[in-house]
């Protein structure tokens, strides 16, 4: 097997506001695996998020090269060696899965056959009041039944006004609302803010306070008026015993899994098993990957038979994305196997 790394820079159609600043470009490393005995190819995406991923390292490419040489020599994925490099593991294991399947249909599911879509949420990015208001209107007109708003970037009362606007027009049965605070609340004021948010019958709130405050988060989860989902809290928690300790200490209502941040497919499946053993729910989200990564996440997500809306709608963010047979119709992500032959890797 031969492994080749291709650095690539993606450009956002419009600046993407996140809890770690505003992104205009996105650096990724694509892995190309080739098996000369079968003639099969596999492509994977390694995409650490700056200042967020636990493997956002200055020597990232060097470490990735070393892991690829190990893969070439041994022919197997070094899972334990890659535990602390989740974005690398995700790229390598999904490239291996494509090499095995010899198709962009990485697993056999009704989604990969084009017969079923995966329900997704409509994501409203951080912005000023007018921008977020316009984006909410667009998502509702497109037919989304679950809308997720990133909050904490503008005045809290303005954010409540946005939620009030939605609830004036749609009941909780018509539109499910999720909010993501990205750790913006202070522990002292979080309970009162969550009480105010609860008036709008939200499905959940993601990461109300910043990660690393386990006891304070545990108190919030124990007394919260609305379900809490952990996201950033899981980053860097890669060992099994630490995952157990976090889940048993905080006892969240949900965890949100981003394979490139939370242990690749292998580590995410471990999170799911440990959460289910403790009665904790979950859903899957992409993390600003290009269509190579998004397709891999969606193909895997479909094997889990999701019923909740997932966070898989980010494939339309870039001007120079690699064209894949993925499209959003209504409030679902779909895969069209008839267009696989039109995909070309030009890097």
XYZ file of N, CA and C in Angstrom, residues 38-154:
351
model
N -4.744 -4.551 -5.865
C -6.159 -4.506 -6.259
C -6.463 -3.370 -7.213
N -5.586 -2.343 -7.227
C -5.855 -1.153 -8.023
C -6.838 -0.209 -7.360
N -7.173 -0.477 -6.102
C -8.152 0.349 -5.386
C -7.492 1.606 -4.827
N -8.292 2.673 -4.736
C -7.870 3.931 -4.127
C -8.747 4.265 -2.942
N -8.182 4.989 -2.004
C -8.958 5.470 -0.862
C -8.530 6.886 -0.526
N -9.506 7.740 -0.217
C -9.217 9.138 0.115
C -9.806 9.475 1.481
N -9.023 10.170 2.285
C -9.483 10.600 3.593
C -9.072 12.035 3.853
N -9.752 12.672 4.796
C -9.502 14.079 5.101
C -9.064 14.245 6.548
N -7.907 14.846 6.730
C -7.386 15.177 8.057
C -7.512 16.686 8.220
N -8.370 17.122 9.125
C -8.685 18.551 9.185
C -8.800 19.026 10.633
N -7.662 19.290 11.298
C -7.732 19.830 12.660
C -8.231 21.273 12.642
N -9.019 21.643 13.633
C -9.511 23.015 13.735
C -8.531 23.859 14.548
N -8.071 24.981 14.021
C -7.112 25.828 14.738
C -7.626 26.231 16.121
N -6.754 26.102 17.106
C -7.029 26.512 18.492
C -8.174 25.742 19.136
N -8.557 24.611 18.539
C -9.650 23.831 19.120
C -9.298 22.345 19.186
N -8.833 21.772 18.079
C -8.491 20.347 18.056
C -7.324 20.054 18.994
N -7.372 18.895 19.641
C -6.260 18.527 20.529
C -5.012 18.185 19.730
N -5.169 17.916 18.423
C -4.000 17.642 17.592
C -3.701 18.784 16.615
N -4.090 19.995 16.975
C -3.691 21.188 16.218
C -2.263 21.525 16.630
N -1.304 20.950 15.926
C 0.098 21.013 16.332
C 0.955 21.635 15.231
N 2.032 22.335 15.618
C 2.895 22.970 14.598
C 3.570 21.959 13.678
N 3.821 20.743 14.172
C 4.465 19.709 13.347
C 3.451 18.671 12.879
N 2.222 19.123 12.650
C 1.129 18.225 12.274
C 1.488 17.374 11.055
N 1.974 18.008 10.015
C 2.238 17.272 8.772
C 3.337 16.238 8.962
N 4.339 16.558 9.764
C 5.420 15.607 10.025
C 4.890 14.370 10.748
N 4.050 14.593 11.767
C 3.474 13.467 12.513
C 2.587 12.628 11.597
N 1.818 13.304 10.750
C 0.940 12.591 9.825
C 1.765 11.748 8.850
N 2.873 12.288 8.375
C 3.753 11.523 7.490
C 4.258 10.263 8.192
N 4.642 10.392 9.458
C 5.143 9.244 10.225
C 4.062 8.180 10.378
N 2.829 8.621 10.648
C 1.731 7.665 10.804
C 1.424 6.960 9.474
N 1.547 7.693 8.390
C 1.326 7.081 7.070
C 2.409 6.054 6.748
N 3.660 6.330 7.146
C 4.722 5.346 6.911
C 4.449 4.082 7.716
N 3.959 4.239 8.951
C 3.597 3.077 9.767
C 2.492 2.282 9.087
N 1.520 2.990 8.547
C 0.411 2.336 7.854
C 0.925 1.558 6.639
N 1.827 2.156 5.880
C 2.398 1.481 4.712
C 3.155 0.213 5.111
N 3.928 0.294 6.197
C 4.773 -0.827 6.611
C 3.982 -1.959 7.250
N 2.954 -1.590 8.033
C 2.221 -2.611 8.784
C 0.910 -3.023 8.120
N 0.345 -2.136 7.301
C -0.890 -2.474 6.611
C -2.134 -2.375 7.460
N -1.956 -2.014 8.734
C -3.093 -1.873 9.652
C -3.070 -0.505 10.309
N -4.233 -0.020 10.730
C -4.328 1.281 11.380
C -3.813 1.174 12.811
N -2.833 1.999 13.197
C -2.308 1.970 14.577
C -3.219 2.755 15.532
N -4.353 2.153 15.889
C -5.374 2.880 16.653
C -4.838 3.476 17.950
N -4.104 2.693 18.712
C -3.628 3.204 20.012
C -2.642 4.349 19.817
N -1.789 4.252 18.820
C -0.822 5.323 18.554
C -1.513 6.596 18.098
N -2.725 6.463 17.552
C -3.444 7.615 17.016
C -4.532 8.144 17.954
N -4.636 7.604 19.150
C -5.683 8.053 20.081
C -5.635 9.562 20.329
N -4.437 10.108 20.416
C -4.304 11.535 20.709
C -4.257 12.399 19.451
N -4.518 11.785 18.285
C -4.521 12.508 17.011
C -5.822 12.189 16.260
N -6.960 12.637 16.800
C -8.253 12.222 16.242
C -8.479 12.617 14.785
N -8.018 13.804 14.373
C -8.253 14.194 12.983
C -7.418 13.334 12.029
N -6.229 12.940 12.459
C -5.410 12.042 11.643
C -6.056 10.667 11.556
N -6.512 10.165 12.695
C -7.164 8.855 12.712
C -8.387 8.848 11.810
N -9.185 9.898 11.882
C -10.383 9.979 11.044
C -10.026 9.914 9.556
N -9.015 10.672 9.147
C -8.621 10.662 7.744
C -8.098 9.311 7.297
N -7.272 8.695 8.140
C -6.673 7.407 7.784
C -7.724 6.298 7.754
N -8.575 6.238 8.775
C -9.521 5.117 8.821
C -10.601 5.229 7.748
N -10.990 6.457 7.374
C -11.990 6.588 6.319
C -11.372 6.342 4.933
N -10.092 6.695 4.760
C -9.396 6.343 3.518
C -9.281 4.827 3.392
N -9.002 4.168 4.507
C -8.918 2.707 4.505
C -10.271 2.080 4.189
N -11.336 2.683 4.701
C -12.667 2.150 4.436
C -13.012 2.269 2.953
N -12.624 3.385 2.326
C -12.873 3.531 0.893
C -12.017 2.550 0.096
N -10.776 2.348 0.537
C -9.904 1.381 -0.121
C -10.541 -0.009 -0.084
N -11.155 -0.323 1.048
C -11.799 -1.631 1.242
C -13.064 -1.763 0.401
N -13.879 -0.710 0.379
C -15.156 -0.782 -0.324
C -15.003 -0.507 -1.826
N -13.881 0.128 -2.207
C -13.633 0.528 -3.596
C -14.770 1.387 -4.136
N -15.281 2.287 -3.274
C -16.410 3.128 -3.669
C -16.559 4.273 -2.680
N -17.236 5.342 -3.107
C -17.615 6.401 -2.175
C -18.765 5.953 -1.290
N -19.380 4.824 -1.613
C -20.372 4.186 -0.737
C -19.583 3.370 0.283
N -19.171 4.037 1.361
C -18.206 3.425 2.278
C -18.790 2.250 3.056
N -20.067 2.360 3.389
C -20.786 1.257 4.034
C -22.090 1.034 3.258
N -22.640 -0.159 3.368
C -23.885 -0.461 2.663
C -25.082 -0.095 3.536
N -25.778 0.981 3.158
C -26.954 1.450 3.886
C -27.969 2.003 2.888
N -29.218 2.195 3.309
C -30.183 2.861 2.422
C -29.731 4.265 2.025
N -28.965 4.943 2.887
C -28.425 6.262 2.534
C -27.434 6.152 1.385
N -26.493 5.208 1.486
C -25.486 5.076 0.433
C -26.102 4.597 -0.879
N -27.252 3.914 -0.794
C -27.963 3.472 -1.997
C -28.846 4.567 -2.590
N -28.923 5.720 -1.911
C -29.735 6.830 -2.398
C -31.213 6.683 -2.123
N -31.577 5.758 -1.218
C -32.992 5.481 -0.939
C -33.523 6.247 0.265
N -32.636 6.672 1.159
C -33.040 7.401 2.360
C -32.099 8.581 2.583
N -32.660 9.692 3.086
C -31.845 10.816 3.491
C -31.617 10.790 4.998
N -30.622 11.530 5.449
C -30.357 11.670 6.889
C -30.932 13.006 7.342
N -31.839 13.007 8.332
C -32.376 14.291 8.811
C -31.271 15.134 9.429
N -31.249 16.426 9.094
C -30.203 17.314 9.601
C -30.836 18.596 10.138
N -30.061 19.315 10.948
C -30.526 20.615 11.424
C -30.045 21.713 10.472
N -30.784 22.803 10.420
C -30.342 23.984 9.693
C -29.511 24.843 10.623
N -28.270 25.114 10.266
C -27.344 25.823 11.157
C -27.355 27.312 10.873
N -27.554 28.099 11.923
C -27.506 29.559 11.830
C -26.202 30.024 12.464
N -25.288 30.550 11.628
C -23.978 30.964 12.109
C -24.065 32.241 12.951
N -23.066 32.422 13.798
C -22.946 33.657 14.558
C -22.850 34.843 13.608
N -23.485 35.934 13.961
C -23.436 37.146 13.149
C -24.183 38.240 13.871
N -24.399 39.362 13.193
C -25.194 40.403 13.830
C -26.674 40.035 13.739
N -27.494 40.816 14.394
C -28.922 40.487 14.500
C -29.572 40.341 13.127
N -29.327 41.288 12.240
C -29.961 41.266 10.927
C -29.528 40.051 10.102
N -28.237 39.711 10.174
C -27.735 38.547 9.440
C -28.384 37.266 9.940
N -28.426 37.100 11.260
C -28.995 35.880 11.825
C -30.495 35.804 11.553
N -31.179 36.944 11.606
C -32.617 36.992 11.329
C -32.878 36.525 9.889
N -32.083 37.026 8.954
C -32.263 36.659 7.545
C -31.985 35.175 7.330
N -30.949 34.653 7.973
C -30.604 33.242 7.809
C -31.679 32.334 8.394
N -32.285 32.749 9.504
C -33.373 31.969 10.089
C -34.543 31.895 9.119
N -34.894 33.036 8.531
C -35.993 33.067 7.562
C -35.703 32.119 6.393
N -34.464 32.121 5.911
C -34.098 31.263 4.787
C -34.233 29.791 5.138
N -33.757 29.409 6.323
C -33.827 28.005 6.725
C -35.275 27.540 6.870
N -36.115 28.388 7.427
C -37.512 28.003 7.596
C -38.201 27.867 6.243
N -37.860 28.757 5.307
C -38.442 28.675 3.967
C -37.963 27.435 3.214
N -36.738 26.974 3.528
C -36.199 25.786 2.874
C -36.808 24.489 3.399
N -37.557 24.595 4.486
C -38.248 23.417 4.992
C -37.586 22.707 6.151
N -36.623 23.340 6.803
C -35.982 22.699 7.947
C -36.944 22.618 9.121
N -36.956 21.463 9.768
C -37.802 21.256 10.945
C -37.004 21.301 12.242
N -35.683 21.439 12.109
C -34.812 21.605 13.277
C -33.796 22.689 12.927
N -33.754 23.728 13.755
C -32.826 24.842 13.537
C -31.910 24.978 14.749
N -30.617 25.092 14.453
C -29.628 25.278 15.516
C -29.019 26.664 15.383
N -29.091 27.437 16.465
C -28.520 28.778 16.486
C -27.282 28.810 17.376
N -26.215 29.369 16.833
C -25.045 29.628 17.660
C -25.288 30.954 18.373
N -25.234 30.917 19.709
C -25.499 32.108 20.502
C -24.251 32.496 21.287
N -24.306 33.671 21.914
C -23.175 34.131 22.704
C -22.308 35.151 21.997
N -22.668 35.472 20.736
C -21.850 36.417 19.970
C -22.433 37.820 19.972
N -23.757 37.925 20.130
C -24.392 39.241 20.168
C -25.090 39.390 21.518
